[in-house]
Structure formats: structure tokens, C-alpha cells
Short mmCIF file of C-alpha atoms in Angstrom, two decimals:
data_model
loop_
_atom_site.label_atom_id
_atom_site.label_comp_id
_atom_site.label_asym_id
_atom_site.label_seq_id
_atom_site.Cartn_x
_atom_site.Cartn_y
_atom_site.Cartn_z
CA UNK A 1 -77.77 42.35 36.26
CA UNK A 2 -76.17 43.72 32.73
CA UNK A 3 -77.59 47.43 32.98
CA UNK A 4 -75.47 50.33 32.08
CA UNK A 5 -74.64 52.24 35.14
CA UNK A 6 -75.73 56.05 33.67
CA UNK A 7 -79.09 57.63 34.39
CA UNK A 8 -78.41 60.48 31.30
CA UNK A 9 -79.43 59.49 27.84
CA UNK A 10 -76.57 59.87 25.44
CA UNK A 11 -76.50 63.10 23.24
CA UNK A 12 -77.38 60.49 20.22
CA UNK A 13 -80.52 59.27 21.33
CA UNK A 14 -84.13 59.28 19.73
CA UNK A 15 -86.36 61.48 19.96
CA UNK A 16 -89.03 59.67 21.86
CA UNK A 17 -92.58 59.52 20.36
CA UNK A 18 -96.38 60.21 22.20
CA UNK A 19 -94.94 63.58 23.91
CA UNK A 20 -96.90 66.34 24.46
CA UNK A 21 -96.59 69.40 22.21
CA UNK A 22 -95.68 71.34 24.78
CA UNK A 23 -96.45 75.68 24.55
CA UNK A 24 -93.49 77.01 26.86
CA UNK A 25 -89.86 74.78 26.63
CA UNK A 26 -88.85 77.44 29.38
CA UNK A 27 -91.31 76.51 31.43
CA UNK A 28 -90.81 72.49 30.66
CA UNK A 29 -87.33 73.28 31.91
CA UNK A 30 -88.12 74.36 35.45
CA UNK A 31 -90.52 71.51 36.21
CA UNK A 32 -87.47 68.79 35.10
CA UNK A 33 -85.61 70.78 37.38
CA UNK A 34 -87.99 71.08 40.04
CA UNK A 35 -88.35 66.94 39.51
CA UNK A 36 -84.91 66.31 39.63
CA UNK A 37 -84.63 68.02 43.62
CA UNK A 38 -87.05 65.77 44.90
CA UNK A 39 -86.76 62.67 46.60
CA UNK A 40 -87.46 59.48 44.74
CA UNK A 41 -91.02 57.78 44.74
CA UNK A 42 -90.01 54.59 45.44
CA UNK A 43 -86.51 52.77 46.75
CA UNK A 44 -83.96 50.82 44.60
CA UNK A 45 -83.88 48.05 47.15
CA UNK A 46 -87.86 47.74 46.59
CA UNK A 47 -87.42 47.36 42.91
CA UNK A 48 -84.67 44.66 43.29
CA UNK A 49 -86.78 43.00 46.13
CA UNK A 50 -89.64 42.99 43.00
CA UNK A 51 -87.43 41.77 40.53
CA UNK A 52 -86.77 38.41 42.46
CA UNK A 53 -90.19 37.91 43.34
CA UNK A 54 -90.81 38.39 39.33
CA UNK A 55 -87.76 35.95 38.67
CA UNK A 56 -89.96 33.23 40.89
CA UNK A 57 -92.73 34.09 38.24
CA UNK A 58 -90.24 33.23 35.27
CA UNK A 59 -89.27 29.98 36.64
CA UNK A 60 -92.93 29.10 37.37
CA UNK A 61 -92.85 29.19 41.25
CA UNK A 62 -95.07 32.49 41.24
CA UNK A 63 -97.83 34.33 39.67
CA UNK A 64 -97.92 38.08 38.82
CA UNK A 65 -101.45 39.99 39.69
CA UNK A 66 -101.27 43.82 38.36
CA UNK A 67 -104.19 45.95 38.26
CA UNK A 68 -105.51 49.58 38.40
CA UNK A 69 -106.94 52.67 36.72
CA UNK A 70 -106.30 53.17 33.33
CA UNK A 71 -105.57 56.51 33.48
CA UNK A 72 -104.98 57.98 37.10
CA UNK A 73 -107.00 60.90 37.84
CA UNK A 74 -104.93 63.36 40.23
CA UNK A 75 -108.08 64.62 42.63
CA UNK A 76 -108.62 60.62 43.25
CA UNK A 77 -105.61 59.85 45.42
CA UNK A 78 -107.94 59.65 48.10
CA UNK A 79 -108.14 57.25 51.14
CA UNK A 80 -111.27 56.00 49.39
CA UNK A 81 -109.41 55.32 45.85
CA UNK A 82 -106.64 53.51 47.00
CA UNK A 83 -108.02 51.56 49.61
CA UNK A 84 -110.64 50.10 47.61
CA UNK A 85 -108.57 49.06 44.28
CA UNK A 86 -105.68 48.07 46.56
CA UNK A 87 -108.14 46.11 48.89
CA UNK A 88 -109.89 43.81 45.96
CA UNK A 89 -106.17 43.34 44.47
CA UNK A 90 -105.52 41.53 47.77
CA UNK A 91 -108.39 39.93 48.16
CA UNK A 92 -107.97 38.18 44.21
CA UNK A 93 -104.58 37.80 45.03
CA UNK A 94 -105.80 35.69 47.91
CA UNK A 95 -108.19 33.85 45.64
CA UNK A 96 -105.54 32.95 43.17
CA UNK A 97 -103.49 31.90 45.83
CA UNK A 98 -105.35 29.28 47.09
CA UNK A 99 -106.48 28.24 43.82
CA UNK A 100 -103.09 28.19 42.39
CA UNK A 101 -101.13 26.69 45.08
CA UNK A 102 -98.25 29.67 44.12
CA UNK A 103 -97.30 33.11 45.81
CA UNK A 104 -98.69 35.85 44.20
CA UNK A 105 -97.20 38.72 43.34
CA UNK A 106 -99.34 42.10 43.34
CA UNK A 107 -98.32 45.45 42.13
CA UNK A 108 -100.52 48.35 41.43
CA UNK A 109 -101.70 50.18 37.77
CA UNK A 110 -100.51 53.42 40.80
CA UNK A 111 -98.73 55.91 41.80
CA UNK A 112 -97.41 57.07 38.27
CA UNK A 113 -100.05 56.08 35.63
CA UNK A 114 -100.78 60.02 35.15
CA UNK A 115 -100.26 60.26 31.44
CA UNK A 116 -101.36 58.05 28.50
CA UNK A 117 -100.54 57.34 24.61
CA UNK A 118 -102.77 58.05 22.14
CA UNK A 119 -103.55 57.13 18.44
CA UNK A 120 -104.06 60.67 17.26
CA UNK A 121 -102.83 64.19 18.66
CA UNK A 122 -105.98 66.27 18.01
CA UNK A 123 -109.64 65.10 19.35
CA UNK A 124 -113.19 67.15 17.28
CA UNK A 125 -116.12 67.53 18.82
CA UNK A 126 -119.07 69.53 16.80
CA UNK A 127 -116.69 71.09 14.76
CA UNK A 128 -114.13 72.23 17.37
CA UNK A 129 -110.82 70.42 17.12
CA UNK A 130 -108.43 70.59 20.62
CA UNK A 131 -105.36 68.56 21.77
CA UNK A 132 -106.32 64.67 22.74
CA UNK A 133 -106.62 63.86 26.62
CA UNK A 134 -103.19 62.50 27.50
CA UNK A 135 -103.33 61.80 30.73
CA UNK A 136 -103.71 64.49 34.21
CA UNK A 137 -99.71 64.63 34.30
CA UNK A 138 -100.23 67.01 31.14
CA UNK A 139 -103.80 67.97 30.17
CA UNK A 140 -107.31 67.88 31.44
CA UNK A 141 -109.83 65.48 30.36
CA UNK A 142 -112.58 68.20 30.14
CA UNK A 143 -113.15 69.64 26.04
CA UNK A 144 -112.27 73.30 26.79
CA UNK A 145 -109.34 74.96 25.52
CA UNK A 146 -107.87 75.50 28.92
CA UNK A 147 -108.26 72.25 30.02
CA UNK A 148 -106.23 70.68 27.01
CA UNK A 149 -103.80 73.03 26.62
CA UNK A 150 -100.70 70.55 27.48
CA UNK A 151 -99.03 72.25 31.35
CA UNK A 152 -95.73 71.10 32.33
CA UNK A 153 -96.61 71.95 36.37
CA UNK A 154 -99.19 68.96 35.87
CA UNK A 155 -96.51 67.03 36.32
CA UNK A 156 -95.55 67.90 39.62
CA UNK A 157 -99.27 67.79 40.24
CA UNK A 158 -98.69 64.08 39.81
CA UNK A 159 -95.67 63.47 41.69
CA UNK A 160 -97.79 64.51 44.65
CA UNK A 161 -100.30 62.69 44.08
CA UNK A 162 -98.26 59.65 43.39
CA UNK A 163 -96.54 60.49 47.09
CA UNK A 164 -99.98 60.50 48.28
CA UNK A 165 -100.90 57.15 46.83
CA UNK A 166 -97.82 55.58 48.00
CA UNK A 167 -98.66 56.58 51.43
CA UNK A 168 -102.16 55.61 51.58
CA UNK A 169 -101.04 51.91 50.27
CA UNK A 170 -98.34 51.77 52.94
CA UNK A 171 -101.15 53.50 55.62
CA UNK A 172 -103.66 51.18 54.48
CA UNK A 173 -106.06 49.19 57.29
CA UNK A 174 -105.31 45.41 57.46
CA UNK A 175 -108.20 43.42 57.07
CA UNK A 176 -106.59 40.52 57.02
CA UNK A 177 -104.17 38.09 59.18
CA UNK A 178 -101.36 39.59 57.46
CA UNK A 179 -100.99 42.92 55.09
CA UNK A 180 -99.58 42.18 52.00
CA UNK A 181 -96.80 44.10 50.00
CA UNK A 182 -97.94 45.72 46.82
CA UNK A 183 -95.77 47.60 44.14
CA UNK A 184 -96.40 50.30 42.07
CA UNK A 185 -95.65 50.14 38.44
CA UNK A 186 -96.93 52.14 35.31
CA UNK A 187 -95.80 53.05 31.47
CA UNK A 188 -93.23 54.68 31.48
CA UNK A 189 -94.37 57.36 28.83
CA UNK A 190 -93.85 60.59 29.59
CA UNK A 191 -90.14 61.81 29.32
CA UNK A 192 -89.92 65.25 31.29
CA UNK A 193 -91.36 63.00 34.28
CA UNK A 194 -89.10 60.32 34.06
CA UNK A 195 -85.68 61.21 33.29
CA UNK A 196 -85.28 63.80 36.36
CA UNK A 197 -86.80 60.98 38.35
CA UNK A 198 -84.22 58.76 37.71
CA UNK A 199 -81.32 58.49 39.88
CA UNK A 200 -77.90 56.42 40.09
CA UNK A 201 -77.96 54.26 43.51
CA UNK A 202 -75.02 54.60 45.50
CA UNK A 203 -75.15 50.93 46.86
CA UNK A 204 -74.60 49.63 43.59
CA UNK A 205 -74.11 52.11 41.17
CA UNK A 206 -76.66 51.25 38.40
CA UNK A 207 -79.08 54.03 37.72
CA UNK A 208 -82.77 53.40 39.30
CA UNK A 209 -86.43 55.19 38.24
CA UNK A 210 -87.33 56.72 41.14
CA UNK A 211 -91.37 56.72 39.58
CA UNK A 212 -92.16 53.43 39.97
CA UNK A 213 -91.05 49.75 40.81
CA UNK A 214 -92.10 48.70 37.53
CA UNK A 215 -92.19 50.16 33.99
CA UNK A 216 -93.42 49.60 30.72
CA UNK A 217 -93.18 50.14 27.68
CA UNK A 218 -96.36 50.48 25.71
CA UNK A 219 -97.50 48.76 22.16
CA UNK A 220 -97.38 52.23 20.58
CA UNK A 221 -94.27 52.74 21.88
CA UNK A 222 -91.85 49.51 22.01
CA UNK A 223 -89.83 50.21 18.94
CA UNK A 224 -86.31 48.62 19.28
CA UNK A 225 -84.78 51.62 18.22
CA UNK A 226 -86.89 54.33 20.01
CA UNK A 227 -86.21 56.86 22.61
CA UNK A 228 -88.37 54.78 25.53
CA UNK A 229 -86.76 51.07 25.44
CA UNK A 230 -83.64 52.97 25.33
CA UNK A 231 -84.75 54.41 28.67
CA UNK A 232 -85.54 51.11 29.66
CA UNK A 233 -82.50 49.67 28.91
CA UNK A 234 -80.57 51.72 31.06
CA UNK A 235 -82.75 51.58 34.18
CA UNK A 236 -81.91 48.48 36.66
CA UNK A 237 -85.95 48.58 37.91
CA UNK A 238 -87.98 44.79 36.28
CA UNK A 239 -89.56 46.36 33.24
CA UNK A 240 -92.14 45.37 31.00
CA UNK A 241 -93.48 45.50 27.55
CA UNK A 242 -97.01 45.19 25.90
CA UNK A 243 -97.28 43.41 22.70
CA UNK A 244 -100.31 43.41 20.35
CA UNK A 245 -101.17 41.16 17.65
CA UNK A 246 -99.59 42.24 14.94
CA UNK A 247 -96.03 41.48 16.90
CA UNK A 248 -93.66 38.92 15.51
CA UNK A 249 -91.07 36.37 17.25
CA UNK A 250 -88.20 38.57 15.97
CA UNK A 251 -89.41 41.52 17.66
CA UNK A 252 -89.76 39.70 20.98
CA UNK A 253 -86.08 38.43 20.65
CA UNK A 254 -84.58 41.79 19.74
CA UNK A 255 -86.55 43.54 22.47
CA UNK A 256 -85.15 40.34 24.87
CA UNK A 257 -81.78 40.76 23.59
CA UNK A 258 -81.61 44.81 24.22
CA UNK A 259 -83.53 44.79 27.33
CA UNK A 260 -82.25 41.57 29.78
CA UNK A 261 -78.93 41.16 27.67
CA UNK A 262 -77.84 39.25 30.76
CA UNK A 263 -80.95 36.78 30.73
CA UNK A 264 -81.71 37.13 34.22
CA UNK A 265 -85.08 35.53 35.35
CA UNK A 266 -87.47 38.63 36.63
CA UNK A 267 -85.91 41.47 34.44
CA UNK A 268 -88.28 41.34 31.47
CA UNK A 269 -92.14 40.82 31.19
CA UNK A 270 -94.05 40.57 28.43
CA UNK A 271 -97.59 41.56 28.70
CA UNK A 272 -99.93 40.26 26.35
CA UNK A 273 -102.62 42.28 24.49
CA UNK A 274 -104.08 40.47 21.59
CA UNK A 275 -107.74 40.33 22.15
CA UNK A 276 -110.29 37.07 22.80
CA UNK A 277 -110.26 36.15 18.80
CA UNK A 278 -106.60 36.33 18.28
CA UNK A 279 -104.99 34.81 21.39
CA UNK A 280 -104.80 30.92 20.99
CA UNK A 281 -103.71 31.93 17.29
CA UNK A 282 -101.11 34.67 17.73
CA UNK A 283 -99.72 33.43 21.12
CA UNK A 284 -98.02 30.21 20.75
CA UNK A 285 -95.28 31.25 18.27
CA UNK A 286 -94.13 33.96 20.49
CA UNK A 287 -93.95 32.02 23.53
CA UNK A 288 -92.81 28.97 21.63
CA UNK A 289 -89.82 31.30 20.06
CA UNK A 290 -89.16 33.01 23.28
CA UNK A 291 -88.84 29.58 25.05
CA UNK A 292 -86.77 27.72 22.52
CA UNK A 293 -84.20 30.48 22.60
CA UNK A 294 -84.00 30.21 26.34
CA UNK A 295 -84.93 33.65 27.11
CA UNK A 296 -86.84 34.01 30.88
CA UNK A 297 -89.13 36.29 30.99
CA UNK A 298 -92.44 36.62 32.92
CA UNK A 299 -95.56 36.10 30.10
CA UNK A 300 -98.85 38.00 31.32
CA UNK A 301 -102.02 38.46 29.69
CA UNK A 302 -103.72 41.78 29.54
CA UNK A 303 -107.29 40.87 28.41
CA UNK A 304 -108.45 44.32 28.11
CA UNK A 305 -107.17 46.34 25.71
CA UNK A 306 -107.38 44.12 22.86
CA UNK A 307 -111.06 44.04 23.52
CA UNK A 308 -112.32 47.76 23.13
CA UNK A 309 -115.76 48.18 21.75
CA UNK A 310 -118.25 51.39 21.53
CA UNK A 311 -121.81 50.30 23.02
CA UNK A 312 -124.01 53.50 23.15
CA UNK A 313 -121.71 55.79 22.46
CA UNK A 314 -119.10 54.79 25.18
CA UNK A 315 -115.91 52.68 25.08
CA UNK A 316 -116.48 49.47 26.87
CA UNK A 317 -115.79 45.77 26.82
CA UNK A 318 -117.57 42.97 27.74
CA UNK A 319 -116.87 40.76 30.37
CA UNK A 320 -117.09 37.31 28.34
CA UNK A 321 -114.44 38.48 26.04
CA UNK A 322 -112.23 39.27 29.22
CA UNK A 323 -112.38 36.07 30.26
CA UNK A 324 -112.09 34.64 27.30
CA UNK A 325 -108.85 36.24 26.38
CA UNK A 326 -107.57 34.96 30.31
CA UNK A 327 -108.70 31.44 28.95
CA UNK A 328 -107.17 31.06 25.82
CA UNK A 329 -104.15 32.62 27.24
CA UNK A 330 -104.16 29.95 29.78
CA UNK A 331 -104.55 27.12 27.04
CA UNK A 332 -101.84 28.25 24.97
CA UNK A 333 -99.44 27.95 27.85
CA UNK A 334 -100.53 24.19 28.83
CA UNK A 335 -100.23 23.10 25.65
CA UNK A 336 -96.89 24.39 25.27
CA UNK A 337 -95.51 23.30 28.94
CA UNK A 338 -94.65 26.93 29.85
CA UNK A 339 -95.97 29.05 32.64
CA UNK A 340 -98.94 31.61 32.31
CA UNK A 341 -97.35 33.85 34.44
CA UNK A 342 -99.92 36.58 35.20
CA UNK A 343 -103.09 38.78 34.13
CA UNK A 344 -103.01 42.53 34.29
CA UNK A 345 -106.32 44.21 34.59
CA UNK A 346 -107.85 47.75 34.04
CA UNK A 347 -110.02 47.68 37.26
CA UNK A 348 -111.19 49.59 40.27
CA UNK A 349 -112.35 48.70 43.91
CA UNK A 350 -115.59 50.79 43.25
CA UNK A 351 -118.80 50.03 41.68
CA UNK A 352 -118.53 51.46 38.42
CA UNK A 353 -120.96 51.11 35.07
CA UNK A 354 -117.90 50.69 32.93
CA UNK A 355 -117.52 47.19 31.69
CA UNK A 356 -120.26 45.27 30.35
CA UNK A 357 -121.80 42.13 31.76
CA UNK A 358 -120.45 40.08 34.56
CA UNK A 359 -122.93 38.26 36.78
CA UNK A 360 -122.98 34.17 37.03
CA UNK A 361 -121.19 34.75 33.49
CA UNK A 362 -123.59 35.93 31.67
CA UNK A 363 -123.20 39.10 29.74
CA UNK A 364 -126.47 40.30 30.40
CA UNK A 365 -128.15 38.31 33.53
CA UNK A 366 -127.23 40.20 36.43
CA UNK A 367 -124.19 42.43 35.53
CA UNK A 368 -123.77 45.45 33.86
CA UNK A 369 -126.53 46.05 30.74
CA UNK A 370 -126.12 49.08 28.11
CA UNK A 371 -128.42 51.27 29.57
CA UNK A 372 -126.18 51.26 32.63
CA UNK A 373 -123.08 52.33 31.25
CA UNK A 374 -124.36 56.41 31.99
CA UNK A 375 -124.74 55.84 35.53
CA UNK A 376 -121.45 55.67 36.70
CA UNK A 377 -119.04 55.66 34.16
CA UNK A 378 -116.13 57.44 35.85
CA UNK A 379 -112.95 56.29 33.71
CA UNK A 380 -111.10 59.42 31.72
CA UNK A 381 -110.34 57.52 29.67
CA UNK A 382 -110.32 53.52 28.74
CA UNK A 383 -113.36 51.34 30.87
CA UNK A 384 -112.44 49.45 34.02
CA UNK A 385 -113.95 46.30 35.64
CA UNK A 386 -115.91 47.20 38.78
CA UNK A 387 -114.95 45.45 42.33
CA UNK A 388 -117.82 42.53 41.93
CA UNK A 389 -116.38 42.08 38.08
CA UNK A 390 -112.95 42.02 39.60
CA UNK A 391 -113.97 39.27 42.08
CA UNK A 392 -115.82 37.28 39.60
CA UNK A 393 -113.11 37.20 37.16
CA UNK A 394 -110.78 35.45 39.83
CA UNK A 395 -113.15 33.00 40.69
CA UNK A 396 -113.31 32.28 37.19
CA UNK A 397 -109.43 32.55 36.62
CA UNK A 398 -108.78 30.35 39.29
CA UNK A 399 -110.78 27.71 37.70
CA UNK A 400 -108.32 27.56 35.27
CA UNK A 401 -105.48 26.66 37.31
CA UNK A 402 -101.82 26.84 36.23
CA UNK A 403 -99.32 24.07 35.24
CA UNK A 404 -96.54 25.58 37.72
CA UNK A 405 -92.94 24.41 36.49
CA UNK A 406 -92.21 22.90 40.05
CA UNK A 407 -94.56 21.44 42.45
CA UNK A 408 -96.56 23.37 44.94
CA UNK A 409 -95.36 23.25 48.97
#
């Protein structure tokens, strides 16, 4: 794989954007020490063992499942958490399996999605204006002063609970005839975490984050020229991209040409974020670009964030318009000839009132109604589909089926 073999950014490079402001550098400076002594999260030969399985998925022969929390919350790396979300991601994998005819490959929103972009750096409430939540690896969710005051030591806060979750997948009871292997993966945002995590493998030489088996980049923060695709240029983990609407073929080619310069099948994903309106109109000139200039990479459709509304008071999104993003996503694809190649969800293995509707498909039969969205909406920060909205949704995804490139069995 072309990757440069150094883990340490050049003196030259950007300064990255969505960073915390934060109130003691001296302080910052210990934790990225303190980082940099301990052991890696994950292994390098897990990440490469991921990148083929996600080079089947750019060739057609699999399908990519990735789903979790939004934003991780740090006291809920509990047995009960991780079980649950890691439990319904096997049992839709299983669903799309069948359905599909294809292996699916299932990695985890886990185990590093501890801090989070946002669009402005200052939240009011009543008249009182603080820092914006960004995530338990730096602030607290709750409005007080001392809860948003950015903390550097949150961040090693969240390598332990990242340990945690990594042992509690690999702990996890088998319900089934077999236990199947999830990843971890999550955007790779938050600089004082991930550079000291970051290590140069001695097998090969090429330089490995140690946070995760797969990274992103988010829509926010995909600039060609910015500090974080730098970062994951130089990293030989499978990383990803999100791209909103407002992307155009260029970008996708540039951002292929700096981040898989080698073109190797499983290196690059590009997740999909348009929203339900936009999808069979923005999609099929970037995939249609991507494919004629031969580039593989693994297309995935995130149907949630490009769907965002406020019911009540609350962020939520509506169950119809998640599907219907999945669908049209699905579409586009078959009438092109390429290969949908995977959906990544904001979800959770409990029963939560985050996401509206759901229920035989009908927004408001039997799933979640407005008036329920108080009861147990337990996101920090962007709404999740509950287990039975999880389940639903496959059924309803594998409905859809999937023109794989080469035939089944």
C-alpha cells in the first residue's frame, strides 16, 4: 500500500480545524505524553485484516455494516452498552446476509468516538453563552461552566474507556453458532488524541493509529489541504471520508488521489451524507466520476445526518426519511452497475425515544410519536435509532437487495 512510512507530521503542516480551545498548553502537553506511553488500542495486523475484508466490499463481493453512538458517552462503556449495540449489529448483519447473499462486514461507531465537530464554538442558553459540547474526550455535555470548560485529562478518560469497550466486544456472550468479528472505527477528529496514538509497526514499517481500525474524516473537516486528511494520508489503517451534498466530482478525485495514491481496493471509503431529497440527484455524478476514473473505493450511505430535524424542541429524524435515503442510495447504484457498498447508522441496542416513527413503516402507527421523544432521549448529542428501529430498517434494507459485481456462492 503507497503510505508514507512516518507517524510525525512534518513541521509544515496545517493547523487542523474543530480543536478545542484549550485553557492550559502545559497541561495538553502531559496528556500527549501520557498517550504516547501507552499501549495501542487496537493491532496493525487487525487493521490490515479490515482493509481486505473492505477491498471485497470495493470489488462487490462484500457489504460494509457500521453503526453506533453518535457521540460516546465515557460512564456508558458498560457490559450493558456494548453488548446491546454490538448484539443488534450482528444480528442485522445476519439479516443482510441472508438477504444479500454477501459477507458482511461489521465495525463499530466504538471505542474512540469520544469527541465531535461542531458548527459553532460557543452554545447560549437564557442569556449565558459557554463553550459547545464537543464530545466527553474534552468537555461535558451538562450547561455549567465546569462542565464545558475544554480538560485535556478527558482524554485519557477516553482511552480507558475505549480499552474497556474493546474488551467487552472481545468478552462478549455468543448467542449465536458462531461470534462474529467486529471493528472499531470513529472520526478521527481530535489531534492531541491521535497523533501520540499513532505508532510505526515494526513488521512493516508504515506508521499505524493505534485508536481505531478505521478512521474518518468528517464533512466539516475533509479539506484536501487540511491538517486531518494529511493525518490520514500518512496512516496505513482503511480510512474513510463523509461527503455532503454540496461535494463535487473533483473533490472526490483529489481526496482519491491524496488518500489511496496506490488505488488499492479497501483503502478508501466514501460515506455518503446527502439527505432523502438530494440523494438520487447528487449521487450519480460522484459515483459515475469516481467509477469512470477507475478509482476503488467502498461507497456507503449514511442516511442520518443529512436528515436532522427539530420536533418539540429536540433534534430528531424520522424514520421514513432514513429509509428513504438507504433507497435512493440503493437505486442510484443499480442504475449505474456499481456496488452499494454499505449503510452506516447512528443507532443503539437500547430502547431509546430518539428517532421518530418506525413501526410496519409508518411514521406514526406504532413507533416512536412526538410526545415520546422526552421519555428516553439519552443521546448527548445527535438522535439514534433504537434496537426495534435498527431491526426494522434491515428488514427493510434487505428488501432492496444489491446487484453484487460477481455472483453469490
Amino acid at each position: 500500500m503507497s503510505v508514507p512510512q512516518s507517524p510525525v507530521p512534518p513541521a509544515t503542516a496545517p493547523l487542523a480545524g474543530q480543536q478545542p480551545q484549550w485553557p492550559d498548553p502545559g497541561e495538553v502537553t502531559r496528556v500527549r505524553e501520557r498517550l504516547a506511553g501507552l499501549p495501542p488500542l487496537v493491532r496493525p495486523d487487525d487493521a490490515d485484516r479490515l482493509a481486505a475484508l473492505l477491498g471485497e466490499a470495493a470489488l462487490g463481493r462484500a457489504f460494509l455494516l457500521q453503526g453506533g453512538d453518535c457521540a460516546e458517552m465515557i460512564e456508558r462503556a458498560t457490559p450493558a452498552a456494548v453488548h446491546g449495540t454490538v448484539s443488534t449489529l450482528s444480528r442485522l448483519a445476519g439479516t443482510l446476509e441472508r438477504a444479500f447473499g454477501l459477507p458482511v462486514v461489521t465495525v463499530g461507531r466504538m471505542a474512540g468516538q469520544y469527541a465531535k465537530p461542531r458548527s459553532s464554538p460557543l452554545e447560549t442558553v437564557r442569556g449565558l453563552t459557554l463553550p459547545a459540547y464537543r464530545g466527553d474526550a474534552v468537555n461535558g455535555a451538562a450547561f455549567t461552566e465546569r462542565d464545558r470548560t475544554p480538560d485535556p485529562r478527558r482524554m485519557l478518560r477516553a482511552y480507558e474507556a475505549a480499552a474497556t469497550t474493546l474488551r467487552l466486544i472481545a468478552d462478549r456472550p455468543v448467542t449465536g453458532p458462531a461470534a462474529r468479528e467486529v471493528f472499531v472505527s470513529h472520526e478521527a477528529l481530535l489531534m492531541d488524541y491521535e497523533l501520540p496514538l499513532t505508532r510505526q509497526d515494526a513488521r512493516t514499517g508504515r506508521a499505524y493509529a493505534g485508536s481505531g481500525h478505521l478512521l474518518w474524516a468528517g464533512e466539516r473537516t475533509r479539506e484536501p489541504e487540511g491538517a486531518h486528511i494529511a493525518f490520514l494520508s500518512r496512516i496505513a489503517n482503511p480510512v474513510a471520508v463523509k461527503i455532503g451534498p454540496g461535494a463535487r466530482p473533483d473533490d472526490l478525485l483529489r481526496l482519491a488521489r491524496l488518500l489511496n495514491p496506490g488505488a488499492v481496493p479497501g483503502r478508501l471509503t466514501f460515506i455518503v451524507r446527502t439527505g432523502a431529497g438530494a440523494v438520487r440527484r447528487v449521487l450519480p455524478e460522484l459515483v459515475g466520476a469516481v467509477a469512470g476514473a477507475g478509482v476503488p473505493v467502498v461507497w456507503v450511505c449514511d442516511p442520518m445526518h443529512g436528515n436532522t430535524v427539530r420536533v418539540n424542541g429536540r433534534k430528531t429524524r424520522y424514520f421514513d426519511d432514513v429509509y428513504e435515503e438507504i433507497a435512493g442510495f440503493f437505486e442510484v447504484h443499480r442504475s449505474l452497475g456499481t456496488h452499494p457498498g454499505g449503510v452506516h447508522l447512528e443507532m443503539t441496542g437500547a430502547e431509546v425515544t430518539e428517532c421518530l416513527g418506525g413501526g410496519s413503516g409508518a411514521v406514526w402507527s406504532a413507533g416512536v410519536r412526538p410526545a415520546d421523544l422526552g421519555s428516553r432521549y439519552e443521546s448527548a448529542c445527535d438522535p439514534r435509532l433504537n434496537r426495534t428501529q435498527t431491526l426494522e430498517l434491515g428488514r427493510l434494507i434487505a428488501g432492496l437487495r444489491t446487484p453484487s459485481l460477481v455472483p453469490a456462492g
